Short mmCIF file of C-alpha atoms in Angstrom, two decimals:
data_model
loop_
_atom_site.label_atom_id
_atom_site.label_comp_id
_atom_site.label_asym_id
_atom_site.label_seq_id
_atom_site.Cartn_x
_atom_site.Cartn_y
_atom_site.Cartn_z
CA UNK D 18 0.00 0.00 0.00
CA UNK D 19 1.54 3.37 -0.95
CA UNK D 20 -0.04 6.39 0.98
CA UNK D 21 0.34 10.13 -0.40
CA UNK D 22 -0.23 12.72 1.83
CA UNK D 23 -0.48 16.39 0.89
CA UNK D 24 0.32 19.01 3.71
CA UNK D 25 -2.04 21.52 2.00
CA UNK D 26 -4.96 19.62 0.99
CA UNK D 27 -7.93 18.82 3.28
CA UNK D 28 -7.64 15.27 2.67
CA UNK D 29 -5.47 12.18 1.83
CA UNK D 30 -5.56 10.13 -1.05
CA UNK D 31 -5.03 5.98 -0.92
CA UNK D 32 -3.84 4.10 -3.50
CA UNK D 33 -4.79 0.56 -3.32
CA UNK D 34 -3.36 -2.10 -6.18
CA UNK D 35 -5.75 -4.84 -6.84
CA UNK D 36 -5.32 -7.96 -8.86
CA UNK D 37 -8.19 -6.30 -11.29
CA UNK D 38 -7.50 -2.62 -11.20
CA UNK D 39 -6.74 0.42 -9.05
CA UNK D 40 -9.39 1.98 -7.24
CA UNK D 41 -9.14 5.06 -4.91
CA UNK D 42 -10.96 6.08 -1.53
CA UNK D 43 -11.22 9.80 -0.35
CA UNK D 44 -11.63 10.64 2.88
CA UNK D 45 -12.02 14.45 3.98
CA UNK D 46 -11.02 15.55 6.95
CA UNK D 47 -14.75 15.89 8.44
CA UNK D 48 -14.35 11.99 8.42
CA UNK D 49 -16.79 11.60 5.36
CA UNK D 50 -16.35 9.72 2.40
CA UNK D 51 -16.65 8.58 -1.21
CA UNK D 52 -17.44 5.16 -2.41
CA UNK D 53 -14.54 3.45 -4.44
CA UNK D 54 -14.27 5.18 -7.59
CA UNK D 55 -12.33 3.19 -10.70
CA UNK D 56 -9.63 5.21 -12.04
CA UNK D 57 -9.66 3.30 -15.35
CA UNK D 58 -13.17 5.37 -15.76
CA UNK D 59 -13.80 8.92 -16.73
CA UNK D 60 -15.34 10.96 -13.97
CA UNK D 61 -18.41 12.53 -13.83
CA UNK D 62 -18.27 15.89 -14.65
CA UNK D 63 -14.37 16.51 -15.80
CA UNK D 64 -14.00 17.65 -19.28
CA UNK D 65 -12.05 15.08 -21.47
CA UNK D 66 -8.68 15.34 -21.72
CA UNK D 67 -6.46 16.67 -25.05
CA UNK D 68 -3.72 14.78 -24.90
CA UNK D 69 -0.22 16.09 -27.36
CA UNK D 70 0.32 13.83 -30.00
CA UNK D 71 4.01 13.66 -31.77
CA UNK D 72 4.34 12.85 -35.86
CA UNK D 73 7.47 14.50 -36.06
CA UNK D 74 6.47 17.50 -38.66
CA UNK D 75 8.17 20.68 -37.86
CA UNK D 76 5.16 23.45 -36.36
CA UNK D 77 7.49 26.16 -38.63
CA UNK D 78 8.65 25.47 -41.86
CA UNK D 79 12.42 26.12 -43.09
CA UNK D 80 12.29 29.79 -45.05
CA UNK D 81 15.27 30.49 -47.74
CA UNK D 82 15.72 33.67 -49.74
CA UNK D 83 19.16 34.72 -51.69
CA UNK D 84 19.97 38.21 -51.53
CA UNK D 85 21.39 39.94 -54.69
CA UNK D 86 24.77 39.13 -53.96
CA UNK D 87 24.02 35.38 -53.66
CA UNK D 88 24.36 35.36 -50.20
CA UNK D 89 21.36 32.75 -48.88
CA UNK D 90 19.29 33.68 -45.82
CA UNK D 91 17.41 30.62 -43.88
CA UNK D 92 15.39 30.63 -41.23
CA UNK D 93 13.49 27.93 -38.81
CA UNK D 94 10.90 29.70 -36.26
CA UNK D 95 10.58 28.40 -33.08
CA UNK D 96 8.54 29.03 -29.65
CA UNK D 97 10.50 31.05 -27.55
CA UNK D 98 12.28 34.02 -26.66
CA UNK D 99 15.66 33.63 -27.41
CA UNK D 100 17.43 33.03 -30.91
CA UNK D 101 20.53 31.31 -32.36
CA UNK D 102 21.61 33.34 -35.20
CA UNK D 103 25.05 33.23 -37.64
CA UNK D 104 26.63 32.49 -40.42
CA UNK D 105 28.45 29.40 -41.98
CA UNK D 106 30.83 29.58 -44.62
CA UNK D 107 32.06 27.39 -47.18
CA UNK D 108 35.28 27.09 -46.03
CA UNK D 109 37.96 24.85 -43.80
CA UNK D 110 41.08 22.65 -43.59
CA UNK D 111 40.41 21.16 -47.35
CA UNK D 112 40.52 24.36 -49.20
CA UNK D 113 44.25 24.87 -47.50
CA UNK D 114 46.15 23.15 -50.38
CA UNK D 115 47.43 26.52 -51.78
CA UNK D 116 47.84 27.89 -48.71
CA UNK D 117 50.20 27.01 -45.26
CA UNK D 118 48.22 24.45 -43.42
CA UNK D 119 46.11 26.28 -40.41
CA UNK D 120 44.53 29.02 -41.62
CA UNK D 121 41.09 27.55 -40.84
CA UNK D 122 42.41 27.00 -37.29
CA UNK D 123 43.95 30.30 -37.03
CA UNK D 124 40.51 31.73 -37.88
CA UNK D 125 38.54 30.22 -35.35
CA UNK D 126 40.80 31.38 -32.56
CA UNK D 127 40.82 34.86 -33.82
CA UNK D 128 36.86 34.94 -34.45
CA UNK D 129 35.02 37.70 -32.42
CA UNK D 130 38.20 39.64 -31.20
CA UNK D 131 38.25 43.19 -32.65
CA UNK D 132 36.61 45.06 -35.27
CA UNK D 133 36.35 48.12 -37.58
CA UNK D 134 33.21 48.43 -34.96
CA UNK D 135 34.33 46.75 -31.62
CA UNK D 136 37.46 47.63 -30.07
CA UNK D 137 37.87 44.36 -28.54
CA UNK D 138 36.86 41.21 -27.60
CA UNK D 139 35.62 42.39 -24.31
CA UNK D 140 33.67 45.23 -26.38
CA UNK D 141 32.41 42.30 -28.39
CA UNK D 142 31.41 40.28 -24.85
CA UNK D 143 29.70 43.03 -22.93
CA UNK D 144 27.32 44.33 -26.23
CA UNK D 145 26.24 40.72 -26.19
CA UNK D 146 25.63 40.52 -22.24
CA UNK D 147 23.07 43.49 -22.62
CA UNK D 148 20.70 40.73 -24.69
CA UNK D 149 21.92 38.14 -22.97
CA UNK D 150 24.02 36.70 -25.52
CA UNK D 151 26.44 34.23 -25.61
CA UNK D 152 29.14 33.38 -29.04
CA UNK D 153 30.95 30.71 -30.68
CA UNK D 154 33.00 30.11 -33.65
CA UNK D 155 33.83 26.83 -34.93
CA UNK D 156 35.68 25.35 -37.54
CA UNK D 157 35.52 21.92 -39.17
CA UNK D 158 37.39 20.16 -42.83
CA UNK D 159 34.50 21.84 -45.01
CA UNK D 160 32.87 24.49 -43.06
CA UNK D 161 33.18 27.39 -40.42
CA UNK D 162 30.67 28.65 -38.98
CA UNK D 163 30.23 32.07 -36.46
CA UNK D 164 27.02 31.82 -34.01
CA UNK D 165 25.32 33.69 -31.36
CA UNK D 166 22.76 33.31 -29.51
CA UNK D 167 20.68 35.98 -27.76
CA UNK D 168 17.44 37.65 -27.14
CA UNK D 169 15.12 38.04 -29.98
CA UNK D 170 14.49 41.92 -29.58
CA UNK D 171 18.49 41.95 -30.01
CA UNK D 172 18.31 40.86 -33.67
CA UNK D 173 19.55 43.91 -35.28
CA UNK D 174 22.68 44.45 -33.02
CA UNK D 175 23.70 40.28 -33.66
CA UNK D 176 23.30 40.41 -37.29
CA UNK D 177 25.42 43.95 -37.20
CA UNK D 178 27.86 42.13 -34.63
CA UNK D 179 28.04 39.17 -37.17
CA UNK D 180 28.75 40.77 -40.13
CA UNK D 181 31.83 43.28 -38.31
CA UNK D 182 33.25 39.83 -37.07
CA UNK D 183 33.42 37.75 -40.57
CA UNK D 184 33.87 40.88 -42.62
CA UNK D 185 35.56 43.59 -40.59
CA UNK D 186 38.38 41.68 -38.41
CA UNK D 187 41.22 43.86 -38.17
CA UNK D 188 43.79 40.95 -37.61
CA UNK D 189 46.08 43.04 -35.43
CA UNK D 190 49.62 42.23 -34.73
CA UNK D 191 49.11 41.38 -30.86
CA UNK D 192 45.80 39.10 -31.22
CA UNK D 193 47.49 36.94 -33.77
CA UNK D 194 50.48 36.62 -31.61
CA UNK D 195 48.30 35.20 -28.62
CA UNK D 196 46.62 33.33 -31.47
CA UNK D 197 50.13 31.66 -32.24
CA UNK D 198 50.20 30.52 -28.19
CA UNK D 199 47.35 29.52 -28.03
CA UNK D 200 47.79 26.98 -30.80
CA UNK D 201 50.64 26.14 -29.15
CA UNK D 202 49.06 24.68 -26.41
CA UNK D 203 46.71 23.30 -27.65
CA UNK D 204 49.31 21.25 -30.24
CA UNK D 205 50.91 20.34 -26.91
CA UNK D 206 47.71 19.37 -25.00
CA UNK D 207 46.71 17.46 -27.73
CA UNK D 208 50.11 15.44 -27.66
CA UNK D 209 49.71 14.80 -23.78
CA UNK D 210 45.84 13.85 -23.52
CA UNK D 211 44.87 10.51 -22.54
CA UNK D 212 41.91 10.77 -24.95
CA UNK D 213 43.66 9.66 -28.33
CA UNK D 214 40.31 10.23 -30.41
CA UNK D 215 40.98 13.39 -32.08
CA UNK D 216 44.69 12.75 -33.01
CA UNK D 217 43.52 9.19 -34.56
CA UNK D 218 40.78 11.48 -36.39
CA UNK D 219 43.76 13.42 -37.78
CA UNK D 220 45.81 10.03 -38.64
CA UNK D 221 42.89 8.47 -40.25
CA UNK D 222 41.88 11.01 -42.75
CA UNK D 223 45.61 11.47 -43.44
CA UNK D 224 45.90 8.25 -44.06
CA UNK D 225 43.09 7.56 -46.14
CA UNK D 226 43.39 11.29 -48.57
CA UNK D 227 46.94 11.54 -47.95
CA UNK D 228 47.78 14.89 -49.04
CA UNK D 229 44.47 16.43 -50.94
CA UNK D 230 41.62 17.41 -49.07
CA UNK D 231 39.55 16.46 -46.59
CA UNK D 232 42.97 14.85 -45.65
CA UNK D 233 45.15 18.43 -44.95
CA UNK D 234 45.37 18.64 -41.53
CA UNK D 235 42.69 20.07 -39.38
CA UNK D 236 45.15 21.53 -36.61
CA UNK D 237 47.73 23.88 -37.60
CA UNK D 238 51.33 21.59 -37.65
CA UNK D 239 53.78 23.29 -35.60
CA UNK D 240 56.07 24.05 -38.48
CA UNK D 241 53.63 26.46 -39.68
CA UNK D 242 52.68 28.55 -36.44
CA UNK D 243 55.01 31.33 -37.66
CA UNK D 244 54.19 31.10 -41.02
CA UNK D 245 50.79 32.21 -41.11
CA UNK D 246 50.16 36.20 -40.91
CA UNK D 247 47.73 39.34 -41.80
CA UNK D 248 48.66 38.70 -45.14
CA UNK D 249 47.94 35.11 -45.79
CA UNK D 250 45.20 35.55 -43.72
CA UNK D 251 43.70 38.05 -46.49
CA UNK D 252 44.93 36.54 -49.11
CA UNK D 253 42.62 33.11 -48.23
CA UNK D 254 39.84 35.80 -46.99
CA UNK D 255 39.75 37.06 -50.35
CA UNK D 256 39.41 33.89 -51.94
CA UNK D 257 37.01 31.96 -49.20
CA UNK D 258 34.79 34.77 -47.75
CA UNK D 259 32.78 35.88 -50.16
CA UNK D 260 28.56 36.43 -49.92
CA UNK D 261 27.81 33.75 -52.69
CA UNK D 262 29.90 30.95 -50.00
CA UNK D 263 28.14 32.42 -47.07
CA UNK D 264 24.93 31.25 -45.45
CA UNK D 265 22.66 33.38 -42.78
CA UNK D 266 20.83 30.87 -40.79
CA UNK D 267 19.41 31.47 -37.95
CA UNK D 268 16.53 29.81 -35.44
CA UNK D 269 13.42 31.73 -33.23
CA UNK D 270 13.14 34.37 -35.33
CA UNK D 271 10.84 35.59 -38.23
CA UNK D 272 12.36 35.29 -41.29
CA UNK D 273 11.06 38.61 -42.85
CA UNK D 274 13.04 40.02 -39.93
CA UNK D 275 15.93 37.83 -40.54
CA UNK D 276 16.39 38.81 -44.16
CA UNK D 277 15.63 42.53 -43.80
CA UNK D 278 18.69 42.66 -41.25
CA UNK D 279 21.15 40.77 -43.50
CA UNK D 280 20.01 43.89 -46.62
CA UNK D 281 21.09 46.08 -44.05
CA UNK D 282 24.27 44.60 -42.70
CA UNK D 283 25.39 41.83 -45.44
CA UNK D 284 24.21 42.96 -48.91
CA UNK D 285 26.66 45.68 -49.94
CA UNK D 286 29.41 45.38 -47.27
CA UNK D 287 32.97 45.95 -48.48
CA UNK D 288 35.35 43.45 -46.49
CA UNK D 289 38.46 44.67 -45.19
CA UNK D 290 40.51 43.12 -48.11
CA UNK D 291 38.32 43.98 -50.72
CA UNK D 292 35.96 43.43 -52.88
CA UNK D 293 37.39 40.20 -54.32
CA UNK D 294 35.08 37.24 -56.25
CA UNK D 295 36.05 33.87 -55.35
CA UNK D 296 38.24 33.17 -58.25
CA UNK D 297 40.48 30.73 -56.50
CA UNK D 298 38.64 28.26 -55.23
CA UNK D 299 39.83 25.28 -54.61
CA UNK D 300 37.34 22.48 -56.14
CA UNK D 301 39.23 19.28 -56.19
CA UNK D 302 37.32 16.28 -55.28
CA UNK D 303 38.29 14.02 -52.50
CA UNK D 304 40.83 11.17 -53.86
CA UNK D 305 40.50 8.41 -51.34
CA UNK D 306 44.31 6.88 -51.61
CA UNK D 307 44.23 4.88 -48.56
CA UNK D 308 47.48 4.36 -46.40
CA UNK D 309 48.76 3.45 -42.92
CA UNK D 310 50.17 5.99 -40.55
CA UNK D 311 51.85 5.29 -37.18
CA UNK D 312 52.66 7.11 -34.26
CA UNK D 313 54.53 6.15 -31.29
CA UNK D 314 54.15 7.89 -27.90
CA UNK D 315 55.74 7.65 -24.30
CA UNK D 316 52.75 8.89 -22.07
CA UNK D 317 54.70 7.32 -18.84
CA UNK D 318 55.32 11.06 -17.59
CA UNK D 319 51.54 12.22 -17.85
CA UNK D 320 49.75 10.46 -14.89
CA UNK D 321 51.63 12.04 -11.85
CA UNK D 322 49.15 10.74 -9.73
CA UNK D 323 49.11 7.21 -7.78
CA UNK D 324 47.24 5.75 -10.24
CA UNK D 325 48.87 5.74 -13.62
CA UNK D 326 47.50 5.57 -17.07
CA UNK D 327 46.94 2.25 -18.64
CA UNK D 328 49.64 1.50 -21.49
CA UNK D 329 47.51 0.88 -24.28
CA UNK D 330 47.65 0.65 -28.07
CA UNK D 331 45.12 2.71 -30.02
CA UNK D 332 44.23 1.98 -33.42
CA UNK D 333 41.14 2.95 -36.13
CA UNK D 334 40.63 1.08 -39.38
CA UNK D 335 38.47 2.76 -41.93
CA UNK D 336 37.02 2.17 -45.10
CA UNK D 337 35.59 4.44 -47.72
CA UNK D 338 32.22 5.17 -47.23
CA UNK D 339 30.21 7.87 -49.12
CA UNK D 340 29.02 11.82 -49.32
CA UNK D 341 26.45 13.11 -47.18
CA UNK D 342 24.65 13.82 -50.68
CA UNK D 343 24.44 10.55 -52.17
CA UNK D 344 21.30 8.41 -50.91
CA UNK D 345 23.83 5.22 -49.51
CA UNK D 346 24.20 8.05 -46.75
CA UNK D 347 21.26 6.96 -44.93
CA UNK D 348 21.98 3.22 -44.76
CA UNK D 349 25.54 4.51 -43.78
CA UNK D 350 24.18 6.43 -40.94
CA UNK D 351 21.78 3.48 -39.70
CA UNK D 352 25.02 1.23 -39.97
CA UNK D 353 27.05 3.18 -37.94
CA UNK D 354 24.61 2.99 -35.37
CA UNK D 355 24.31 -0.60 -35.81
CA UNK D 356 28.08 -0.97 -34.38
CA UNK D 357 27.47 1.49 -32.07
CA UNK D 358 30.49 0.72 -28.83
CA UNK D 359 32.14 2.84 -26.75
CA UNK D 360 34.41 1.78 -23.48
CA UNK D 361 34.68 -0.81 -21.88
CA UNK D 362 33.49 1.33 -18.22
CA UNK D 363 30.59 3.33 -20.25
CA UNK D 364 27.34 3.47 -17.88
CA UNK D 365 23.68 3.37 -19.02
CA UNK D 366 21.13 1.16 -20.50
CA UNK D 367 19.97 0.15 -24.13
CA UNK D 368 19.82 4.13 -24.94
CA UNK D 369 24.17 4.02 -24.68
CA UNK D 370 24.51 1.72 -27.00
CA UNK D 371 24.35 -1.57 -24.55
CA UNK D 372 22.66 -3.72 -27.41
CA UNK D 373 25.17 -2.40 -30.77
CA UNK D 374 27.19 -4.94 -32.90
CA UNK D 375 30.75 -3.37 -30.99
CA UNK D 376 29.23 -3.89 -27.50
CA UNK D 377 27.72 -7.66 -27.65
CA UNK D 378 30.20 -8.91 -30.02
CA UNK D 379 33.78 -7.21 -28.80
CA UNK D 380 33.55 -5.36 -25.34
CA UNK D 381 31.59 -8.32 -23.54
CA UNK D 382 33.24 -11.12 -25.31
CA UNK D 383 37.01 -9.78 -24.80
CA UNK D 384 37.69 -8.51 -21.24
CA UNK D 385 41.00 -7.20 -22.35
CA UNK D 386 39.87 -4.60 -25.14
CA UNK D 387 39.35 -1.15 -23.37
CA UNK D 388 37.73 0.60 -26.32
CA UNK D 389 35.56 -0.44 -29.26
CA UNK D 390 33.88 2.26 -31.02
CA UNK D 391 32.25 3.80 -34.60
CA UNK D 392 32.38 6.80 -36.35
CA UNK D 393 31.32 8.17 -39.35
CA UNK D 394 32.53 11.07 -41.42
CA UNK D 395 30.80 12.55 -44.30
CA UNK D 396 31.46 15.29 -46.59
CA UNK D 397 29.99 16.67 -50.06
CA UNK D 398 32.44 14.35 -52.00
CA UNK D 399 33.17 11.25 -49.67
CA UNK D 400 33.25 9.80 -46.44
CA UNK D 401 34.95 7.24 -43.91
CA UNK D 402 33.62 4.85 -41.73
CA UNK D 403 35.86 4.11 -39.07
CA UNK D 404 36.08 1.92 -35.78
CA UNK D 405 38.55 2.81 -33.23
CA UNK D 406 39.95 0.29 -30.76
CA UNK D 407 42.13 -0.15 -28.03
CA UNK D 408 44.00 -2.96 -25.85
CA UNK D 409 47.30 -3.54 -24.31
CA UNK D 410 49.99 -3.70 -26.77
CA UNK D 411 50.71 -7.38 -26.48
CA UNK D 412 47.17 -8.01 -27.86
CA UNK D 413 47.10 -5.83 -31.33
CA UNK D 414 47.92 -8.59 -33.55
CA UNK D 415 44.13 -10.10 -31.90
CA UNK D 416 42.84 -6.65 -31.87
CA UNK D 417 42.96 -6.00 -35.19
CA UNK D 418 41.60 -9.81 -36.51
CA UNK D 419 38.61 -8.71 -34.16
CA UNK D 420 37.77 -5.43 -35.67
CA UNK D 421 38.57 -6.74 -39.01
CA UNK D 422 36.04 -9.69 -38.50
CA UNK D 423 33.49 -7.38 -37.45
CA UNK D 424 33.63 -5.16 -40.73
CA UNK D 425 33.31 -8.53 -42.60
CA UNK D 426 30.04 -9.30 -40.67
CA UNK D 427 28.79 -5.81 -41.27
CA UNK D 428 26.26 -7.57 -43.76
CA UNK D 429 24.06 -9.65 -41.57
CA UNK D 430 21.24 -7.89 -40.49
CA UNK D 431 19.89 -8.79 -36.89
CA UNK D 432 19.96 -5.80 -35.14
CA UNK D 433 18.31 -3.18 -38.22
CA UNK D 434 15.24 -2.55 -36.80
CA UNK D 435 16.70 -1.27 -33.39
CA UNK D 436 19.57 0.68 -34.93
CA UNK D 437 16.77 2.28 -37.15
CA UNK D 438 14.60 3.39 -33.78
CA UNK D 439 17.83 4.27 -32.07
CA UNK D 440 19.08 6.76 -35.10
CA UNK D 441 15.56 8.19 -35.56
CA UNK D 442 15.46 8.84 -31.78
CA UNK D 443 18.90 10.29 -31.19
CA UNK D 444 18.15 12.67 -34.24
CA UNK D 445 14.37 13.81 -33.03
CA UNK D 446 15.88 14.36 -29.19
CA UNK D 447 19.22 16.14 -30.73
CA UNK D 448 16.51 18.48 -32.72
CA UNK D 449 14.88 19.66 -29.45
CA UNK D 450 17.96 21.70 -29.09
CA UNK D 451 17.85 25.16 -30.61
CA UNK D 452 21.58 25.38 -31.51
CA UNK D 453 21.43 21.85 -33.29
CA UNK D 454 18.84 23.13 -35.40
CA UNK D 455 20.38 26.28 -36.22
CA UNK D 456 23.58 23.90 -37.64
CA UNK D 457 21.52 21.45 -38.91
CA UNK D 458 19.49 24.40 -40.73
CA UNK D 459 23.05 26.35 -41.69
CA UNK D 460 24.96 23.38 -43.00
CA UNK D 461 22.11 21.86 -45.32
CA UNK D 462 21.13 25.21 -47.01
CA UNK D 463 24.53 25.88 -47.63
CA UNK D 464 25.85 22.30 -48.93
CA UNK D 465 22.60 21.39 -51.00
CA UNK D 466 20.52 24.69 -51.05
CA UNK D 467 17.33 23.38 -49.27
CA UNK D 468 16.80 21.35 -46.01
CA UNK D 469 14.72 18.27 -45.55
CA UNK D 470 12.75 18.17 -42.55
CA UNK D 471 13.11 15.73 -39.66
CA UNK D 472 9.97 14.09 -40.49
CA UNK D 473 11.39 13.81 -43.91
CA UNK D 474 14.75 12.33 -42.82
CA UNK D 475 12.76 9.73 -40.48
CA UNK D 476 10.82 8.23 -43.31
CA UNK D 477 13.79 8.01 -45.44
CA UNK D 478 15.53 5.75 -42.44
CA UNK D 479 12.53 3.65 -42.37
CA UNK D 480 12.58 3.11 -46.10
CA UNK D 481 15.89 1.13 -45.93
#
């Protein structure tokens, strides 16, 4: 019997369990009462209740309009009374080829410090703080994107902000120097962390495109810290930053709004290094060339503590997968899913992954592997799917035959239906998130011109 008692009501409620139903008994405090009542019956007397039903169609629909100067404008509404708002560019690490390696990552450090406009980044900071703003620049292999979110009624001062920041940087002397140490460290911290993920990211794809693309290194190498300055800096600029590369997206706001603020601030803005069209581009499609690239590492000196860090061997095997354009992505994405992993100490229930390929068939079969997970990287040309392992080093030879088996039993099957659910669940409960949908809005407008719905993307996973 489970009793609920309410300090501020007059009476208590008693909830009884029976072999054929629930029933309740009220009793007021006068010492009066009801006769049993069924719950599993509507009351007398209550209106019925509307309950919310979910089909997964978007209340607002995904607006697009291209200025004159071919910059593209998109907007997603949304309930609420704050706004994500910025703009993504068609440029990153793959378009570096001509150019010292690091520009992209130069770029993202330097994003929002000072202006023709804002003195500062602290000047930048403090006019967002009055509408409660927050920013964030980030940079990826094919796309970098500036964002901010704030207040709706602070539209016209983020869109202004926005376009000073990607247009208007002055690139001064000092900020690039702190630039330089702050890539520094983070070269070095990326050396020392225990977490090998994102160098093996950077080994794979420079393994499997060595030297052309989406396989230029992300990070800035060391050798070319000093090398990059105001004027290379321009010089890409020139080439990379141009309106007809550039997409305005931005989320809780109307889109009327949205495009009347880019006419004002984005249509006929003169960058810093001039009007320039984007004459050298660099188009060259991904050539997947395939490779092995190793990497050895004495990490005995980073655990100072009593407890030191396991000696372990990390590896990744990829293969070739496809573009995020072509329709194999899907069944790519519902794959990946499939394997699914993680460690060997991760916590949670069927919604972690518990039930994937990587989990059943590696981490609870072999005691000794500390890591067995998949990843899956698409671009507008090609793509990688990847599974990254780890063990003690006495145990890579059986390492690799394990991850190696499990790419050959990729075909079977068994577990489709669940890795379907799982994908179509992660992506619906990722959407509830304002900033997702602002990238998710930015970087399909600006790779395929339109954006298909989440509703739209559901069905197609169900199709396959």
């Amino acid at each position: 019997m489970l009793a609920l008692h309410c300090r501020f009501n007059l009476y208590s409620v008693f909830f009884c369990s029976h072999r054929f139903g629930i029933a309740a008994y009220r009793k007021y405090s006068s010492g009066s009462g009801y006769p049993n009542i069924s719950l599993s019956s509507p009351l007398p007397g209550i209106p019925k209740p509307v309950f919310a039903s979910v089909d997964g169609q978007e209340k607002y629909e995904t607006k697009i309009t291209t200025l004159d100067n071919g910059l593209r404008v998109a907007s997603q509404n949304k309930f609420g009374q704050f706004c994500t708002v910025g703009i993504l560019v068609n440029s990153g690490s793959r378009h570096e080829a001509k150019y010292p390696s690091g520009i992209a990552h130069f770029l993202e450090k330097l994003a929002f410090s000072s202006t023709a406009q804002y003195g500062s980044k602290d000047e930048i900071l403090l006019t967002l703080e009055k509408h409660g703003g927050i920013c964030d620049c980030q940079t990826s292999r094919d796309t970098t994107m500036y964002a901010v979110s704030a207040e709706v009624k602070g539209l016209d001062t983020v869109v202004s902000l926005l376009s000073d920041v990607v247009l208007q940087p002055r690139l001064l002397d000092e900020e690039i120097e702190m630039t330089r140490m702050a890539v520094r460290f983070e070269l070095e911290d990326l050396n020392m962390r225990p977490d090998p993920e994102p160098l093996l990211t950077e080994m794979i794809h420079a393994a499997a495109y060595r030297g052309n693309t989406v396989g230029l290194p992300r990070v800035c190498p060391v050798d070319n810290v000093d090398k990059i300055d105001k004027k290379v800096l321009h010089r890409y600029l020139s080439n990379y930053y141009c309106p007809e590369r550039m997409v305005l997206a931005g989320v809780g706001i109307e889109h009327e709004h949205l495009v009347k603020c880019a006419r004002k601030y984005l249509q006929d803005v003169k960058p810093v290094w001039g009007m320039n069209t984007a004459a050298n581009v660099d188009l060259s499609v991904a050539q997947y060339t395939g490779g092995i690239i190793k990497m050895e590492k004495d990490m005995s000196d980073v655990s100072l503590g009593p407890t030191p860090i396991p000696e372990l061997t990390h590896i990744m095997i990829g293969l070739e997968s496809c573009s995020f354009l072509e329709d194999d992505f899907i069944p790519f994405a519902v794959l990946n899913m499939m394997m699914g992993g993680g460690g060997s100490f991760s916590a949670g229930g069927p919604g972690k992954g518990m039930f994937t390929r990587l989990y059943l068939n590696v981490l609870n079969r072999h005691h000794w592997m500390y890591n067995a997970t998949s990843y899956h990287h698409s671009y507008e040309d090609s793509g990688l799917l990847c599974i990254h392992a780890s063990a003690d080093p006495r145990q890579v030879r059986e390492m690799v035959e394990i991850i190696t088996r499990e790419f050959i039993q990729m075909a079977a099957s068994m577990e489709l239906e669940r890795a379907k659910t799982q994908l179509k669940s992660m992506l619906m409960m990722n959407l509830e998130s304002r900033p997702v949908i602002f990238e998710d809005v930015g970087r399909q407008v600006l790779s395929t011109g339109k954006r298909k719905l989440p509703h739209e993307l559901c069905d197609l996973i169900s199709e396959y």
